[in-house]
Short mmCIF file of C-alpha atoms and ligand atoms in Angstrom, two decimals:
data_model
loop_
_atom_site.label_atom_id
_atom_site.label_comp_id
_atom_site.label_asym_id
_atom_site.label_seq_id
_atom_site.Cartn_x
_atom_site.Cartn_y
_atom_site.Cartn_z
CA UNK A 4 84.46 136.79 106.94
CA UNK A 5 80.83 135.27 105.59
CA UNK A 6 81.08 133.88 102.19
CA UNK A 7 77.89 136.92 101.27
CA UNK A 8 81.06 139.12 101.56
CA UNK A 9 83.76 137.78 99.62
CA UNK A 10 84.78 138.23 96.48
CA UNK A 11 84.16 135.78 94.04
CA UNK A 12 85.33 137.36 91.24
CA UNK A 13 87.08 136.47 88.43
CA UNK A 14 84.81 132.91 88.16
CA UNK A 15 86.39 129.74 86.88
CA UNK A 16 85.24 126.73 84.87
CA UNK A 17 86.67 123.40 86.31
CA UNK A 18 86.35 119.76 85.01
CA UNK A 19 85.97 116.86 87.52
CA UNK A 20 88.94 114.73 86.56
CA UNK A 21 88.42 112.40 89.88
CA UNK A 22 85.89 111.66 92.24
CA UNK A 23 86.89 108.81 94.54
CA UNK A 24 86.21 107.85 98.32
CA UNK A 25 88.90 108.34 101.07
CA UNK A 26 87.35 106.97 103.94
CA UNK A 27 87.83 103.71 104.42
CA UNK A 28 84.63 101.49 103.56
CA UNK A 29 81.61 101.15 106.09
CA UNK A 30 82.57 104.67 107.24
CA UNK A 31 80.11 106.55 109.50
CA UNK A 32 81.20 109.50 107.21
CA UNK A 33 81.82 109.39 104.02
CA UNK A 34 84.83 111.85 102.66
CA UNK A 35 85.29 112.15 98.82
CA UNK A 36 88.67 113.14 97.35
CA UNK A 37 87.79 115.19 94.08
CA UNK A 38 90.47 116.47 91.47
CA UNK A 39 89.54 119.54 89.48
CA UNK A 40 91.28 121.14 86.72
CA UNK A 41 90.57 124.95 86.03
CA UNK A 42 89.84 125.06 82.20
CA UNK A 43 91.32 128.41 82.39
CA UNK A 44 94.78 129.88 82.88
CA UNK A 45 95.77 132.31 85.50
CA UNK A 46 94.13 130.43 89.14
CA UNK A 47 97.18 130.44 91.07
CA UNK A 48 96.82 129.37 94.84
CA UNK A 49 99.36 128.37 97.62
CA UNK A 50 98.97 125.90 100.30
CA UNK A 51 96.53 126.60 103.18
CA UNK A 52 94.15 128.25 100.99
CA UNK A 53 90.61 126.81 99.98
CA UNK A 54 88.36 127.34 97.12
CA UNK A 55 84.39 128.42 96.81
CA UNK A 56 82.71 126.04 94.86
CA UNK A 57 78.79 127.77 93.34
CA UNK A 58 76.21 125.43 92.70
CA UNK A 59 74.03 127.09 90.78
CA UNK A 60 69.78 127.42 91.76
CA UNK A 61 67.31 127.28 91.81
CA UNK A 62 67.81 126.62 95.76
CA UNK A 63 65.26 127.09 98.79
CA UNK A 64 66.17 130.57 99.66
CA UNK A 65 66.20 132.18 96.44
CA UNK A 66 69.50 132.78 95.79
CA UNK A 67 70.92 132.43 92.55
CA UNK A 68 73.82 129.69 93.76
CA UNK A 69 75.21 128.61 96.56
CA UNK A 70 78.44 128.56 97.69
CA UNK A 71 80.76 126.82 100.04
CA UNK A 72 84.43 126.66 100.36
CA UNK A 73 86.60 123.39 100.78
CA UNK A 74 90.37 123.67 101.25
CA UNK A 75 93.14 122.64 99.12
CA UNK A 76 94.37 119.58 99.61
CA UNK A 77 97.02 119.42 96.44
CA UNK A 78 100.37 121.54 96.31
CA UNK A 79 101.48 124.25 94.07
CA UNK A 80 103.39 122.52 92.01
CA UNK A 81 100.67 120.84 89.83
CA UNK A 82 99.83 124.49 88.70
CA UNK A 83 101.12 124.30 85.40
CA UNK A 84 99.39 126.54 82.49
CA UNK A 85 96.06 125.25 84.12
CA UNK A 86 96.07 124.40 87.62
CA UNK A 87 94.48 121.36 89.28
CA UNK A 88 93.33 121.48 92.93
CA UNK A 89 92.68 118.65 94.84
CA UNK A 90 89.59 118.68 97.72
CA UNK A 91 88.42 116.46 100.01
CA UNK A 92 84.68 116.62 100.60
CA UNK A 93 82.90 115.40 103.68
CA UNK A 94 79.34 114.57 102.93
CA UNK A 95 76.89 116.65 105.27
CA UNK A 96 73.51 115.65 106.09
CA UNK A 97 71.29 117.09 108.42
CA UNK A 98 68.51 116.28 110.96
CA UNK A 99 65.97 118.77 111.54
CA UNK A 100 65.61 118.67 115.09
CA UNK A 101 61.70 120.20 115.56
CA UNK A 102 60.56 117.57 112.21
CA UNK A 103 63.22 114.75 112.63
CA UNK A 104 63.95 115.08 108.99
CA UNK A 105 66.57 114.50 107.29
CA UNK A 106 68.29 116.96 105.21
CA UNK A 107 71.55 116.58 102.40
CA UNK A 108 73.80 119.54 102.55
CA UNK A 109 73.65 120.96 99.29
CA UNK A 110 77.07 121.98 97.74
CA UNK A 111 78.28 118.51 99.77
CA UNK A 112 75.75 116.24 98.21
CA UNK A 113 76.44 118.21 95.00
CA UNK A 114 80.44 117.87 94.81
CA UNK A 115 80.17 113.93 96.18
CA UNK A 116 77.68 113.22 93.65
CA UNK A 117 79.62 114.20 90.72
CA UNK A 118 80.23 112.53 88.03
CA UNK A 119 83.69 112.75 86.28
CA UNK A 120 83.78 114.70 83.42
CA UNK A 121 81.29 116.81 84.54
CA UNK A 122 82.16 121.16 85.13
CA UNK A 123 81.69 123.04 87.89
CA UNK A 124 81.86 126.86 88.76
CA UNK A 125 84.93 127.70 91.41
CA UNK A 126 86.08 131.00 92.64
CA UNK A 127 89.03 132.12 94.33
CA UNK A 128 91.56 131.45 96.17
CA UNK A 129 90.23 132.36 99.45
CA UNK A 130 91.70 132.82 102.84
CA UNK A 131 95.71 133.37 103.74
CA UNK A 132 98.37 130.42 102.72
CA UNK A 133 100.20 128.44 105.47
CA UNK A 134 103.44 129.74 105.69
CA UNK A 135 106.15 127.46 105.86
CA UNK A 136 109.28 128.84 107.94
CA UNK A 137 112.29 129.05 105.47
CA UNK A 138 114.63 127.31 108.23
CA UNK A 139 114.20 123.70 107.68
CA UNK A 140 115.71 123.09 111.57
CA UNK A 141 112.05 124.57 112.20
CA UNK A 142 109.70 122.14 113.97
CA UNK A 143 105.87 121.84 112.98
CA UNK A 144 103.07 120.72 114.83
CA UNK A 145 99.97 120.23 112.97
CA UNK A 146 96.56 119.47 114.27
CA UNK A 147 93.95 118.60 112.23
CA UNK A 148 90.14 117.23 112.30
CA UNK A 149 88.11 115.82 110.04
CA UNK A 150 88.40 116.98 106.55
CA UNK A 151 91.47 119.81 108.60
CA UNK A 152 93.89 116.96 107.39
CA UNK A 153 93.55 119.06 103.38
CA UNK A 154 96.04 121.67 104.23
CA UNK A 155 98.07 118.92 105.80
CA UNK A 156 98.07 116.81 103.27
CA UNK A 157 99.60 119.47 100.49
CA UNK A 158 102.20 120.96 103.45
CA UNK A 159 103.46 117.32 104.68
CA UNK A 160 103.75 116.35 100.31
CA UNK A 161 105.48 119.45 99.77
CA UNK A 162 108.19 119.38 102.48
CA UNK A 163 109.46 115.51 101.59
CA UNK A 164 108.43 115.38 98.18
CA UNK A 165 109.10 118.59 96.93
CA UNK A 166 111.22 120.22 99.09
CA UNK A 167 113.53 117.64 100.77
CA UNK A 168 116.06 118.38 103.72
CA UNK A 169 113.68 118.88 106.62
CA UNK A 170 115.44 118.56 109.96
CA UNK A 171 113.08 119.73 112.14
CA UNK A 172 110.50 117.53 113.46
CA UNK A 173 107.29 117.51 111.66
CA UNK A 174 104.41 115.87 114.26
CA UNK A 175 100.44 115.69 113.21
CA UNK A 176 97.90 115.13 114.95
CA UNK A 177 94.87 113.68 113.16
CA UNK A 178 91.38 113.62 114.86
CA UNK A 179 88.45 111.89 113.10
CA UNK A 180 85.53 109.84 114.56
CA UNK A 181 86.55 106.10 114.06
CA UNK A 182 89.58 104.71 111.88
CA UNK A 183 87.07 104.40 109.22
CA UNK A 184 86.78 107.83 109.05
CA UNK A 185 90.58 108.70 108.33
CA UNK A 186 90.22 110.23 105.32
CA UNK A 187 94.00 109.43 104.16
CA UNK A 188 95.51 107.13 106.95
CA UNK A 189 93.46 104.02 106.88
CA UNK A 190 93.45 100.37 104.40
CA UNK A 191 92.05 101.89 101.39
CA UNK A 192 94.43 104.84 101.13
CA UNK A 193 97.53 105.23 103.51
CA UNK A 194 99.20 108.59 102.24
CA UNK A 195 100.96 109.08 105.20
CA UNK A 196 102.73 105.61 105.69
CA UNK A 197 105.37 106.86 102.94
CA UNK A 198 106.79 109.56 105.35
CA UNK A 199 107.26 106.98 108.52
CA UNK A 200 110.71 106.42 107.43
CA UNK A 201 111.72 110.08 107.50
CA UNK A 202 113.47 110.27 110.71
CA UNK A 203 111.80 113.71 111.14
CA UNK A 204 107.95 112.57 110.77
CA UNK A 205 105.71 110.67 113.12
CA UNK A 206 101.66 111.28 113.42
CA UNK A 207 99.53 110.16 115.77
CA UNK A 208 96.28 108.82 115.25
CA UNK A 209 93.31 110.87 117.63
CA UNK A 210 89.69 108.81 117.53
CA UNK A 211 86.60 108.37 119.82
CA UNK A 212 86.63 106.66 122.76
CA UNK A 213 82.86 106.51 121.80
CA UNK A 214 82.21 106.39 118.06
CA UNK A 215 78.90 104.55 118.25
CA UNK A 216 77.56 107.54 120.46
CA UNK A 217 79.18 110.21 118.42
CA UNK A 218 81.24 111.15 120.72
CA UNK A 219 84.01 113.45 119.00
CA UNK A 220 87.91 112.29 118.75
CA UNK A 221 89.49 112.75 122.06
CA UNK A 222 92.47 115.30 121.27
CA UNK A 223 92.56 116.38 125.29
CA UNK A 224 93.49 112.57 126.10
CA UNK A 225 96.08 112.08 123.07
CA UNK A 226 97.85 115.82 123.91
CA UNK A 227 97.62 113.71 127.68
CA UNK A 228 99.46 110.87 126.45
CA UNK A 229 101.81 112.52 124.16
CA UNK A 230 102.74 116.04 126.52
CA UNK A 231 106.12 115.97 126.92
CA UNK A 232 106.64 115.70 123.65
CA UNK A 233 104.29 118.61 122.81
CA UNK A 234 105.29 120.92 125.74
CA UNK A 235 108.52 120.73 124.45
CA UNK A 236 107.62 121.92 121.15
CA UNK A 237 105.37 124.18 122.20
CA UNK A 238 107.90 125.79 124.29
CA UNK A 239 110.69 125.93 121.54
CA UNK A 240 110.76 128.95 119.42
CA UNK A 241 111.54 127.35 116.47
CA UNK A 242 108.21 125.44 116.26
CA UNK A 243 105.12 126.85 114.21
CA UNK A 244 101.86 125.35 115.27
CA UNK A 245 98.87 125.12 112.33
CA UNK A 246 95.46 123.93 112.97
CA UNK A 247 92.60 122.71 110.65
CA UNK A 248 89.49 121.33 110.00
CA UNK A 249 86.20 122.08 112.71
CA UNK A 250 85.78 124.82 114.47
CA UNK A 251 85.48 122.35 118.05
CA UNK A 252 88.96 121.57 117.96
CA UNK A 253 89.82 124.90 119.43
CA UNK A 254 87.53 124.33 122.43
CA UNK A 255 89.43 120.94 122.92
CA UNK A 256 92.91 121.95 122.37
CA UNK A 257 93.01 125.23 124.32
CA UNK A 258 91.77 123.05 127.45
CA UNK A 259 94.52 120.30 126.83
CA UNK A 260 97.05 122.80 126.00
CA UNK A 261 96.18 125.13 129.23
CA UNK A 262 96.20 122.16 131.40
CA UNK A 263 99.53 121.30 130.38
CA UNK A 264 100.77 125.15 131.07
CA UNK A 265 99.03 124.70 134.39
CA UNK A 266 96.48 127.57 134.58
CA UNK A 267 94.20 129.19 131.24
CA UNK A 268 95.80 132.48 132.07
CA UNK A 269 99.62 130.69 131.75
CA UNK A 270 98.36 129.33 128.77
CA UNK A 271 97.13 132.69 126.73
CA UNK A 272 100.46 134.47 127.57
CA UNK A 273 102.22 131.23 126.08
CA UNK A 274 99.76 131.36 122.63
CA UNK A 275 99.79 135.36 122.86
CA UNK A 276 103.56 135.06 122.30
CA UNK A 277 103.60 132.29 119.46
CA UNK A 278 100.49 134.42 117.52
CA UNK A 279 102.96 137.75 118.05
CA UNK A 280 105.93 135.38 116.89
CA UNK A 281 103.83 134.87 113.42
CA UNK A 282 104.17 131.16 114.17
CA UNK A 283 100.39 130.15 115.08
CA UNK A 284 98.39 129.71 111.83
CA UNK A 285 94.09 128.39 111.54
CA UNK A 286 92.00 127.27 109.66
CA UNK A 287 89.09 126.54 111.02
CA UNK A 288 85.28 126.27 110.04
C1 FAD B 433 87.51 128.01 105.14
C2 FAD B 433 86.64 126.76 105.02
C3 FAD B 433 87.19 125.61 104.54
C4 FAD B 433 86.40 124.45 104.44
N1 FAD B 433 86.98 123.31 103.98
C5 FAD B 433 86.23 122.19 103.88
C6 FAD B 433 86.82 120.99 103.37
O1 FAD B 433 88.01 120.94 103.03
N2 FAD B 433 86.03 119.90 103.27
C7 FAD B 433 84.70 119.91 103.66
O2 FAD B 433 84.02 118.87 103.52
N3 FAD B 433 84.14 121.04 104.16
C8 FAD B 433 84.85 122.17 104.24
N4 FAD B 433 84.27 123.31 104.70
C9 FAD B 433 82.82 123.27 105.02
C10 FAD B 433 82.03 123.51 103.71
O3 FAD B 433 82.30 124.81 103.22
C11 FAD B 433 80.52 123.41 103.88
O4 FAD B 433 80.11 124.21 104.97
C12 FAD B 433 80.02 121.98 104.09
O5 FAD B 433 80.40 121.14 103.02
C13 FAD B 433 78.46 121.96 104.17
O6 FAD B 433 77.95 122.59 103.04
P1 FAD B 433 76.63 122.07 102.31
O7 FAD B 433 76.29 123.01 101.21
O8 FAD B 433 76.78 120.62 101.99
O9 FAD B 433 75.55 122.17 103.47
P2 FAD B 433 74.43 123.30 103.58
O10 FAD B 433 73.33 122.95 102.66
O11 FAD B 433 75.02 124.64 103.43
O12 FAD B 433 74.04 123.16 105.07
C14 FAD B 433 74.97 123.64 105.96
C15 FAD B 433 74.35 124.28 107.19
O13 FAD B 433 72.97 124.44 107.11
C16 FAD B 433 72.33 123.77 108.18
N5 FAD B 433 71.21 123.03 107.58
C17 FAD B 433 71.07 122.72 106.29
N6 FAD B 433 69.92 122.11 106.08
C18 FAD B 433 69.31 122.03 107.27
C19 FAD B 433 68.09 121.56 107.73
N7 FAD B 433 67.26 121.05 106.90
N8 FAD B 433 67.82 121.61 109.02
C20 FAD B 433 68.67 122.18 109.88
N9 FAD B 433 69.84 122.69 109.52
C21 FAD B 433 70.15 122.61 108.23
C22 FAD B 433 73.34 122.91 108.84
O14 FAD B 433 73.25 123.02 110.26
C23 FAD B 433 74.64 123.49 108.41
O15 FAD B 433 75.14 124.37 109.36
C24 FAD B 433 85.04 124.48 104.83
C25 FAD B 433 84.50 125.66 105.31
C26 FAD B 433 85.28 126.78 105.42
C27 FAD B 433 84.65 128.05 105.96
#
């Protein structure tokens, strides 16, 4: 759906309780974690789902604000008679490719740029929640790139911290361009190191071969390395599969996972029967 269609109705007012970098330092890519609380009662959200954040004009086209959306990183617990909502932003610039110049990416530069304390307009929430299966024998396999590891972040949290009792195995995938770059897992902040000693957890860590060049994170080679493993869970009805973050790590998963089914067409009848299952979930931008 394009954001000119959605409804952003009711409108919230949120203060900026936290603005602080996730990426490690020296980062290609800068991501921001930001923590919001909505001034008013009544924004209720579940995990999977992502707010739109509208930075008012005046802005180049005319329009009276602009508006992006950035998925929830936080889980529902912190909802409380206000709710706060964690996001992770990824800066975005842009280089004009006829003029060579160099653009910021508005909402981006916006949300990076500001300062605690400060209130911002937020609408929502938008898009359907990640369902987690009510068996907790069920297996997950996430796969996530870039900024994709939000919804990962609140699911993974929620299961061992909340929840408790998993027994299923719970194995992500997380794609960026360069360790620097992983917002979450590297020396600055290591979020997932407190899960390594659930028997039931293990992620694996999907970079460049060729992060000078910007060449992207090579899931084809790490689904390579790691197949039995994911065969296996791919074949087992008990596993739900969730992927997040850009929109190229379809392109790069459906040719890893169809090699490993042996043919593209062996493949689609294997995904066509997890989507029917209700056990494939995206979100993808
Ligand atoms: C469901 C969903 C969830 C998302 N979750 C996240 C998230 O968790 N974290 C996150 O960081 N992002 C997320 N995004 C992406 C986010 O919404 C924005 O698209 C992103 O932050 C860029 O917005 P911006 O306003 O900074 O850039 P904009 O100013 O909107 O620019 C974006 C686009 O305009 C083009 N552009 C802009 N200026 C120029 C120029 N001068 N020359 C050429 N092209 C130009 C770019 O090619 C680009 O496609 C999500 C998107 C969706 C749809």
């Amino acid at each position: 759906m394009k954001i000119e269609d959605m409804e952003l109705e009711p409108r919230y007012t949120a203060s900026l309780m936290a603005n602080e970098p996730l990426t490690a330092p020296g980062a290609a890519d800068e991501v921001r974690e930001l923590v919001l609380m909505v001034d008013e009662g009544g924004f209720r959200f579940d995990i999977g789902q992502s707010i739109a954040v509208l930075v008012a004009g005046p802005h180049d086209f005319g329009q009276q604000h602009h508006v992006r959306l950035y998925s929830i990183s936080s889980t529902p617990s912190a909802q409380h008679q206000k709710a706060e909502i964690t996001i992770c932003v990824r800066r975005c610039n842009y280089v004009d490719p006829f003029s060579g110049e160099r653009y910021e990416g508005v909402a981006s530069n916006y949300l990076c740029d500001l300062p605690v304390g400060s209130r911002l307009t937020i609408a929502g929430p938008i898009g359907m929640p990640f369902k987690l299966p009510e068996n907790p024998e069920s297996n997950l396999l996430m796969m996530g790139l870039g900024t994709g590891i939000a919804p990962f972040r609140a699911l993974i949290r929620h299961i061992y911290t909340e929840r408790g009792g998993w027994r299923g195995k719970i194995r992500l995938f997380y794609g960026a361009r360069s360790g620097l770059e992983m917002a979450y897992m590297n020396d600055r902040r290591n979020e997932f190191a407190r899960y390594l000693d659930e028997k039931t957890f293990a992620a694996v860590e999907v970079l460049s071969p060729r992060p000078a060049r910007n060449e992207p994170a090579a899931f084809e080679r790490a689904i390579r390395l790691h197949k039995a493993e994911v065969w296996s869970l791919i074949l087992d009805p008990n596993t739900y599969v969730y992927l997040a973050g850009l929109e190229s790590l379809r392109n790069m998963l459906e040719t890893a996972l169809a090699e490993l089914a042996g043919s593209t067409d062996e493949w689609a009848r294997i995904k066509a029967s997890i989507v029917a299952d209700d056990r494939w979930a995206e979100l993808l931008y």
